[in-house]
mmCIF file of C-alpha atoms in Angstrom:
data_model
loop_
_atom_site.group_PDB
_atom_site.id
_atom_site.type_symbol
_atom_site.label_atom_id
_atom_site.label_comp_id
_atom_site.label_asym_id
_atom_site.label_seq_id
_atom_site.Cartn_x
_atom_site.Cartn_y
_atom_site.Cartn_z
ATOM 1 C CA UNK A 1 43.369 27.863 -126.282
ATOM 2 C CA UNK A 2 43.634 31.540 -125.420
ATOM 3 C CA UNK A 3 45.282 32.357 -128.737
ATOM 4 C CA UNK A 4 42.576 30.498 -130.634
ATOM 5 C CA UNK A 5 39.899 32.384 -128.768
ATOM 6 C CA UNK A 6 41.537 35.707 -129.645
ATOM 7 C CA UNK A 7 41.709 34.608 -133.291
ATOM 8 C CA UNK A 8 37.994 33.792 -133.357
ATOM 9 C CA UNK A 9 37.230 37.167 -131.828
ATOM 10 C CA UNK A 10 39.401 38.923 -134.377
ATOM 11 C CA UNK A 11 37.808 36.967 -137.215
ATOM 12 C CA UNK A 12 34.347 37.831 -135.915
ATOM 13 C CA UNK A 13 35.329 41.494 -135.728
ATOM 14 C CA UNK A 14 36.617 41.340 -139.307
ATOM 15 C CA UNK A 15 33.350 39.839 -140.530
ATOM 16 C CA UNK A 16 31.401 42.484 -138.657
ATOM 17 C CA UNK A 17 33.452 45.295 -140.217
ATOM 18 C CA UNK A 18 33.118 43.814 -143.704
ATOM 19 C CA UNK A 19 29.342 43.376 -143.266
ATOM 20 C CA UNK A 20 28.955 46.962 -142.067
ATOM 21 C CA UNK A 21 30.988 48.272 -145.000
ATOM 22 C CA UNK A 22 28.891 46.223 -147.423
ATOM 23 C CA UNK A 23 25.668 47.640 -145.988
ATOM 24 C CA UNK A 24 27.054 51.152 -146.209
ATOM 25 C CA UNK A 25 27.704 50.683 -149.934
ATOM 26 C CA UNK A 26 24.131 49.405 -150.724
ATOM 27 C CA UNK A 27 22.272 52.245 -152.514
ATOM 28 C CA UNK A 28 18.963 53.379 -151.047
ATOM 29 C CA UNK A 29 16.241 53.008 -153.721
ATOM 30 C CA UNK A 30 14.724 56.266 -154.916
ATOM 31 C CA UNK A 31 11.077 56.763 -153.932
ATOM 32 C CA UNK A 32 8.566 55.863 -156.608
ATOM 33 C CA UNK A 33 6.222 58.432 -158.127
ATOM 34 C CA UNK A 34 3.294 57.143 -156.076
ATOM 35 C CA UNK A 35 5.398 57.292 -152.895
ATOM 36 C CA UNK A 36 6.199 60.922 -153.672
ATOM 37 C CA UNK A 37 2.512 61.634 -154.250
ATOM 38 C CA UNK A 38 1.585 59.963 -150.961
ATOM 39 C CA UNK A 39 4.255 61.937 -149.122
ATOM 40 C CA UNK A 40 2.916 65.218 -150.480
ATOM 41 C CA UNK A 41 -0.728 64.555 -149.646
ATOM 42 C CA UNK A 42 -2.611 66.852 -147.315
ATOM 43 C CA UNK A 43 -6.291 66.944 -146.441
ATOM 44 C CA UNK A 44 -9.173 69.371 -146.286
ATOM 45 C CA UNK A 45 -12.722 69.321 -145.008
ATOM 46 C CA UNK A 46 -15.913 70.772 -146.463
ATOM 47 C CA UNK A 47 -17.801 73.058 -144.149
ATOM 48 C CA UNK A 48 -20.685 75.043 -145.578
ATOM 49 C CA UNK A 49 -19.317 76.943 -148.563
ATOM 50 C CA UNK A 50 -15.725 76.890 -147.269
ATOM 51 C CA UNK A 51 -12.788 74.501 -147.346
ATOM 52 C CA UNK A 52 -10.828 73.884 -144.145
ATOM 53 C CA UNK A 53 -7.535 72.154 -143.411
ATOM 54 C CA UNK A 54 -3.943 72.377 -144.671
ATOM 55 C CA UNK A 55 -4.838 71.487 -148.272
ATOM 56 C CA UNK A 56 -7.425 74.284 -148.439
ATOM 57 C CA UNK A 57 -4.675 76.934 -148.417
ATOM 58 C CA UNK A 58 -2.735 75.152 -151.163
ATOM 59 C CA UNK A 59 -5.841 74.720 -153.301
ATOM 60 C CA UNK A 60 -6.963 78.318 -152.821
ATOM 61 C CA UNK A 61 -3.548 79.615 -153.892
ATOM 62 C CA UNK A 62 -3.644 77.500 -157.062
ATOM 63 C CA UNK A 63 -7.213 78.572 -157.885
ATOM 64 C CA UNK A 64 -6.345 82.252 -157.391
ATOM 65 C CA UNK A 65 -3.693 81.960 -160.118
ATOM 66 C CA UNK A 66 -5.908 80.080 -162.589
ATOM 67 C CA UNK A 67 -8.102 81.476 -165.328
ATOM 68 C CA UNK A 68 -9.969 78.174 -165.703
ATOM 69 C CA UNK A 69 -10.586 75.502 -163.075
ATOM 70 C CA UNK A 70 -11.476 71.989 -164.280
ATOM 71 C CA UNK A 71 -13.278 69.598 -161.945
ATOM 72 C CA UNK A 72 -12.993 65.871 -162.624
ATOM 73 C CA UNK A 73 -16.298 64.704 -161.260
ATOM 74 C CA UNK A 74 -17.957 61.460 -160.275
ATOM 75 C CA UNK A 75 -21.512 61.823 -161.541
ATOM 76 C CA UNK A 76 -24.362 61.941 -159.000
ATOM 77 C CA UNK A 77 -22.068 62.407 -156.038
ATOM 78 C CA UNK A 78 -23.339 64.761 -153.358
ATOM 79 C CA UNK A 79 -19.779 65.700 -152.399
ATOM 80 C CA UNK A 80 -18.846 67.048 -155.850
ATOM 81 C CA UNK A 81 -21.596 69.734 -155.875
ATOM 82 C CA UNK A 82 -20.574 70.798 -152.364
ATOM 83 C CA UNK A 83 -16.913 70.926 -153.370
ATOM 84 C CA UNK A 84 -17.810 72.936 -156.494
ATOM 85 C CA UNK A 85 -19.712 75.499 -154.431
ATOM 86 C CA UNK A 86 -16.647 75.878 -152.202
ATOM 87 C CA UNK A 87 -14.502 76.520 -155.295
ATOM 88 C CA UNK A 88 -17.057 79.076 -156.533
ATOM 89 C CA UNK A 89 -16.738 80.808 -153.144
ATOM 90 C CA UNK A 90 -12.968 81.075 -153.671
ATOM 91 C CA UNK A 91 -13.236 82.134 -157.319
ATOM 92 C CA UNK A 92 -15.987 84.724 -156.832
ATOM 93 C CA UNK A 93 -13.492 87.271 -155.523
ATOM 94 C CA UNK A 94 -11.475 86.857 -158.746
ATOM 95 C CA UNK A 95 -14.433 87.498 -161.053
ATOM 96 C CA UNK A 96 -16.160 84.141 -161.627
ATOM 97 C CA UNK A 97 -18.345 84.462 -164.731
ATOM 98 C CA UNK A 98 -19.459 81.008 -165.913
ATOM 99 C CA UNK A 99 -19.743 77.292 -165.244
ATOM 100 C CA UNK A 100 -19.452 74.937 -168.229
ATOM 101 C CA UNK A 101 -21.318 71.678 -167.690
ATOM 102 C CA UNK A 102 -21.887 68.396 -169.513
ATOM 103 C CA UNK A 103 -25.285 69.134 -170.989
ATOM 104 C CA UNK A 104 -26.647 70.639 -174.185
ATOM 105 C CA UNK A 105 -26.589 74.402 -174.839
ATOM 106 C CA UNK A 106 -30.394 74.580 -175.084
ATOM 107 C CA UNK A 107 -30.864 72.611 -171.872
ATOM 108 C CA UNK A 108 -28.343 74.933 -170.210
ATOM 109 C CA UNK A 109 -30.414 77.939 -171.327
ATOM 110 C CA UNK A 110 -33.369 76.545 -169.401
ATOM 111 C CA UNK A 111 -31.234 75.974 -166.311
ATOM 112 C CA UNK A 112 -29.629 79.406 -166.562
ATOM 113 C CA UNK A 113 -32.954 81.223 -166.955
ATOM 114 C CA UNK A 114 -34.210 79.889 -163.611
ATOM 115 C CA UNK A 115 -31.032 80.080 -161.522
ATOM 116 C CA UNK A 116 -32.124 83.074 -159.465
ATOM 117 C CA UNK A 117 -35.860 82.406 -159.274
ATOM 118 C CA UNK A 118 -37.384 81.449 -155.908
ATOM 119 C CA UNK A 119 -39.496 78.796 -157.676
ATOM 120 C CA UNK A 120 -36.468 77.307 -159.461
ATOM 121 C CA UNK A 121 -37.031 73.732 -158.263
ATOM 122 C CA UNK A 122 -40.752 73.796 -159.013
ATOM 123 C CA UNK A 123 -40.113 75.061 -162.546
ATOM 124 C CA UNK A 124 -37.416 72.457 -163.154
ATOM 125 C CA UNK A 125 -39.737 69.712 -161.925
ATOM 126 C CA UNK A 126 -42.519 70.933 -164.202
ATOM 127 C CA UNK A 127 -40.161 70.914 -167.162
ATOM 128 C CA UNK A 128 -38.881 67.407 -166.390
ATOM 129 C CA UNK A 129 -42.414 66.049 -166.044
ATOM 130 C CA UNK A 130 -43.244 67.458 -169.481
ATOM 131 C CA UNK A 131 -39.942 66.319 -171.036
ATOM 132 C CA UNK A 132 -38.470 63.335 -169.170
ATOM 133 C CA UNK A 133 -34.787 62.777 -169.920
ATOM 134 C CA UNK A 134 -34.564 65.960 -171.976
ATOM 135 C CA UNK A 135 -31.251 66.729 -170.279
ATOM 136 C CA UNK A 136 -28.547 64.464 -168.942
ATOM 137 C CA UNK A 137 -27.423 66.643 -166.026
ATOM 138 C CA UNK A 138 -28.529 69.715 -164.080
ATOM 139 C CA UNK A 139 -31.940 68.045 -163.732
ATOM 140 C CA UNK A 140 -31.460 66.898 -160.126
ATOM 141 C CA UNK A 141 -31.760 68.829 -156.868
ATOM 142 C CA UNK A 142 -28.090 68.630 -155.847
ATOM 143 C CA UNK A 143 -26.780 69.885 -159.213
ATOM 144 C CA UNK A 144 -29.446 72.591 -159.489
ATOM 145 C CA UNK A 145 -28.662 73.825 -155.970
ATOM 146 C CA UNK A 146 -24.944 73.828 -156.854
ATOM 147 C CA UNK A 147 -25.456 76.040 -159.919
ATOM 148 C CA UNK A 148 -27.760 78.399 -158.010
ATOM 149 C CA UNK A 149 -25.271 78.695 -155.126
ATOM 150 C CA UNK A 150 -22.440 79.502 -157.534
ATOM 151 C CA UNK A 151 -24.653 82.124 -159.191
ATOM 152 C CA UNK A 152 -25.241 83.760 -155.810
ATOM 153 C CA UNK A 153 -21.515 83.737 -155.062
ATOM 154 C CA UNK A 154 -20.517 85.134 -158.463
ATOM 155 C CA UNK A 155 -23.183 87.787 -159.013
ATOM 156 C CA UNK A 156 -25.532 88.742 -161.849
ATOM 157 C CA UNK A 157 -23.055 88.187 -164.701
ATOM 158 C CA UNK A 158 -22.713 84.456 -163.931
ATOM 159 C CA UNK A 159 -23.990 81.973 -166.553
ATOM 160 C CA UNK A 160 -24.277 78.219 -167.013
ATOM 161 C CA UNK A 161 -22.873 77.035 -170.363
ATOM 162 C CA UNK A 162 -23.767 73.695 -171.941
ATOM 163 C CA UNK A 163 -20.913 72.142 -173.936
ATOM 164 C CA UNK A 164 -22.431 68.783 -174.884
ATOM 165 C CA UNK A 165 -24.980 67.784 -177.504
ATOM 166 C CA UNK A 166 -28.614 67.785 -176.420
ATOM 167 C CA UNK A 167 -29.831 64.588 -174.782
ATOM 168 C CA UNK A 168 -31.595 61.828 -176.714
ATOM 169 C CA UNK A 169 -35.091 62.882 -175.579
ATOM 170 C CA UNK A 170 -34.609 66.616 -176.098
ATOM 171 C CA UNK A 171 -36.595 66.512 -179.343
ATOM 172 C CA UNK A 172 -39.880 67.366 -177.608
ATOM 173 C CA UNK A 173 -38.844 70.645 -176.055
ATOM 174 C CA UNK A 174 -36.679 71.596 -179.038
ATOM 175 C CA UNK A 175 -39.666 71.188 -181.370
ATOM 176 C CA UNK A 176 -41.928 73.081 -178.961
ATOM 177 C CA UNK A 177 -39.438 75.952 -178.914
ATOM 178 C CA UNK A 178 -39.182 75.831 -182.717
ATOM 179 C CA UNK A 179 -42.954 76.139 -183.007
ATOM 180 C CA UNK A 180 -42.952 79.107 -180.646
ATOM 181 C CA UNK A 181 -40.089 80.815 -182.499
ATOM 182 C CA UNK A 182 -41.206 80.080 -186.066
ATOM 183 C CA UNK A 183 -42.472 83.112 -187.973
ATOM 184 C CA UNK A 184 -43.829 81.637 -191.228
ATOM 185 C CA UNK A 185 -46.543 79.177 -192.331
ATOM 186 C CA UNK A 186 -44.232 76.878 -194.321
ATOM 187 C CA UNK A 187 -41.885 76.284 -191.401
ATOM 188 C CA UNK A 188 -44.747 76.043 -188.914
ATOM 189 C CA UNK A 189 -46.478 73.302 -190.930
ATOM 190 C CA UNK A 190 -43.262 71.274 -191.242
ATOM 191 C CA UNK A 191 -42.489 71.625 -187.538
ATOM 192 C CA UNK A 192 -46.015 70.526 -186.634
ATOM 193 C CA UNK A 193 -45.566 67.388 -188.732
ATOM 194 C CA UNK A 194 -42.326 66.605 -186.925
ATOM 195 C CA UNK A 195 -43.977 67.251 -183.542
ATOM 196 C CA UNK A 196 -46.688 64.721 -184.406
ATOM 197 C CA UNK A 197 -43.989 62.202 -185.333
ATOM 198 C CA UNK A 198 -42.208 62.888 -182.054
ATOM 199 C CA UNK A 199 -45.334 62.280 -179.970
ATOM 200 C CA UNK A 200 -46.030 59.018 -181.796
ATOM 201 C CA UNK A 201 -42.402 57.875 -181.503
ATOM 202 C CA UNK A 202 -42.298 58.682 -177.800
ATOM 203 C CA UNK A 203 -45.507 56.761 -177.121
ATOM 204 C CA UNK A 204 -44.173 53.784 -179.059
ATOM 205 C CA UNK A 205 -40.801 53.846 -177.301
ATOM 206 C CA UNK A 206 -42.379 54.070 -173.845
ATOM 207 C CA UNK A 207 -44.914 51.312 -174.583
ATOM 208 C CA UNK A 208 -42.273 48.992 -176.014
ATOM 209 C CA UNK A 209 -39.559 50.033 -173.533
ATOM 210 C CA UNK A 210 -37.254 50.446 -176.514
ATOM 211 C CA UNK A 211 -35.124 53.624 -176.683
ATOM 212 C CA UNK A 212 -34.430 52.820 -180.321
ATOM 213 C CA UNK A 213 -37.948 53.984 -181.159
ATOM 214 C CA UNK A 214 -37.532 57.579 -179.997
ATOM 215 C CA UNK A 215 -37.530 60.228 -182.705
ATOM 216 C CA UNK A 216 -33.760 60.702 -182.917
ATOM 217 C CA UNK A 217 -33.508 57.104 -184.142
ATOM 218 C CA UNK A 218 -36.685 56.779 -186.223
ATOM 219 C CA UNK A 219 -37.074 60.066 -188.108
ATOM 220 C CA UNK A 220 -35.777 59.652 -191.665
ATOM 221 C CA UNK A 221 -33.217 61.730 -193.529
ATOM 222 C CA UNK A 222 -35.981 62.762 -195.927
ATOM 223 C CA UNK A 223 -38.229 64.014 -193.125
ATOM 224 C CA UNK A 224 -35.350 65.963 -191.584
ATOM 225 C CA UNK A 225 -34.391 67.504 -194.930
ATOM 226 C CA UNK A 226 -37.996 68.480 -195.644
ATOM 227 C CA UNK A 227 -38.180 70.278 -192.307
ATOM 228 C CA UNK A 228 -34.802 71.908 -192.817
ATOM 229 C CA UNK A 229 -35.848 73.365 -196.188
ATOM 230 C CA UNK A 230 -39.152 74.600 -194.780
ATOM 231 C CA UNK A 231 -37.400 76.338 -191.892
ATOM 232 C CA UNK A 232 -34.935 77.900 -194.335
ATOM 233 C CA UNK A 233 -37.911 79.332 -196.218
ATOM 234 C CA UNK A 234 -39.582 81.321 -193.443
ATOM 235 C CA UNK A 235 -38.594 79.863 -190.071
ATOM 236 C CA UNK A 236 -36.265 82.576 -188.819
ATOM 237 C CA UNK A 237 -32.823 82.513 -187.223
ATOM 238 C CA UNK A 238 -33.809 81.133 -183.817
ATOM 239 C CA UNK A 239 -35.819 78.294 -185.364
ATOM 240 C CA UNK A 240 -32.869 77.339 -187.559
ATOM 241 C CA UNK A 241 -30.612 77.320 -184.518
ATOM 242 C CA UNK A 242 -32.937 74.965 -182.636
ATOM 243 C CA UNK A 243 -33.309 72.663 -185.633
ATOM 244 C CA UNK A 244 -29.534 72.424 -186.004
ATOM 245 C CA UNK A 245 -29.320 71.393 -182.337
ATOM 246 C CA UNK A 246 -31.805 68.589 -183.012
ATOM 247 C CA UNK A 247 -29.992 67.545 -186.199
ATOM 248 C CA UNK A 248 -26.629 67.460 -184.402
ATOM 249 C CA UNK A 249 -28.029 65.345 -181.558
ATOM 250 C CA UNK A 250 -29.608 62.928 -184.032
ATOM 251 C CA UNK A 251 -26.355 62.601 -185.990
ATOM 252 C CA UNK A 252 -24.341 61.876 -182.844
ATOM 253 C CA UNK A 253 -26.718 59.210 -181.542
ATOM 254 C CA UNK A 254 -27.055 57.582 -184.949
ATOM 255 C CA UNK A 255 -23.266 57.475 -185.274
ATOM 256 C CA UNK A 256 -23.016 55.925 -181.801
ATOM 257 C CA UNK A 257 -25.593 53.301 -182.773
ATOM 258 C CA UNK A 258 -23.885 52.363 -186.045
ATOM 259 C CA UNK A 259 -21.946 49.123 -186.254
ATOM 260 C CA UNK A 260 -22.841 45.449 -186.546
ATOM 261 C CA UNK A 261 -23.003 44.815 -182.795
ATOM 262 C CA UNK A 262 -24.364 48.111 -181.504
ATOM 263 C CA UNK A 263 -28.023 48.911 -180.935
ATOM 264 C CA UNK A 264 -29.743 52.209 -180.114
ATOM 265 C CA UNK A 265 -30.179 50.946 -176.554
ATOM 266 C CA UNK A 266 -26.425 50.456 -176.235
ATOM 267 C CA UNK A 267 -25.726 53.759 -177.958
ATOM 268 C CA UNK A 268 -27.446 55.828 -175.311
ATOM 269 C CA UNK A 269 -26.669 53.499 -172.408
ATOM 270 C CA UNK A 270 -23.715 55.559 -171.235
ATOM 271 C CA UNK A 271 -26.035 58.512 -170.829
ATOM 272 C CA UNK A 272 -28.988 56.465 -169.610
ATOM 273 C CA UNK A 273 -26.783 54.955 -166.934
ATOM 274 C CA UNK A 274 -26.468 58.437 -165.472
ATOM 275 C CA UNK A 275 -30.148 58.594 -164.612
ATOM 276 C CA UNK A 276 -31.002 58.586 -160.930
ATOM 277 C CA UNK A 277 -31.578 55.227 -159.345
ATOM 278 C CA UNK A 278 -31.035 53.254 -156.142
ATOM 279 C CA UNK A 279 -27.636 53.906 -154.656
ATOM 280 C CA UNK A 280 -26.800 56.730 -157.034
ATOM 281 C CA UNK A 281 -26.580 59.278 -154.238
ATOM 282 C CA UNK A 282 -28.657 61.621 -156.350
ATOM 283 C CA UNK A 283 -31.581 63.645 -155.041
ATOM 284 C CA UNK A 284 -34.147 64.175 -157.827
ATOM 285 C CA UNK A 285 -36.339 67.223 -157.982
ATOM 286 C CA UNK A 286 -39.767 66.820 -156.335
ATOM 287 C CA UNK A 287 -42.160 64.854 -158.531
ATOM 288 C CA UNK A 288 -39.436 64.485 -161.153
ATOM 289 C CA UNK A 289 -40.402 61.928 -163.789
ATOM 290 C CA UNK A 290 -37.483 59.833 -165.020
#
């Protein structure tokens, strides 16, 4: 009985040793990429125009070594403008000179011209009432305040650059600027005809609630070519530049609307979906007409 008991104990010890050896030989799985990312995470907080927390030091060091800083944004978020201003605060000491945004170059000129004016918001609101949806972004309070704050941080050389095409309802202000810049009677008459078409198209589109009836969709190739030739005759350099912006925007929206199952409404829906609305987190300018 005693010998059997000792044998059981010895056998149990053998099993225990074998089990421990087997566990020791089992390889530990390498951490996945996402586990490595999670392990390296650190946080920061936004306070005024500064970043605070352990990640702020890491981010500031990376920004200091960069010539360009790209911000992957969620549109109409209030946090993104605040975060951008904090980055501008860091970059200003390194010679921040410009902010490139997702809007048209001509729309960006309007934004840039008013950045340092005390009546900036009032002027932006007046423009948006006259030309609703003439720009996709930089037409809300949060984004306008962001650009103005970055301009203050960076100094007088700072500019806003627009790197997108003009928005689908930019035709009104582009044609107004063409009329103001045009220097000859031939170009002026052609531009006036296009302005009349734009007013009629806008009224029709608003009444019918159909974006496919705005000028960029309804003006014909012949009408555009007639205006182009007239501007080439005596319109001047600035007028030609503005007309090319309108022609480019029209071409892009027409190309987006082409296809058997795509309508003008669908073509501009990605942009139209960016407009302020309930739950967007966006603060429009006072009296802004959308």
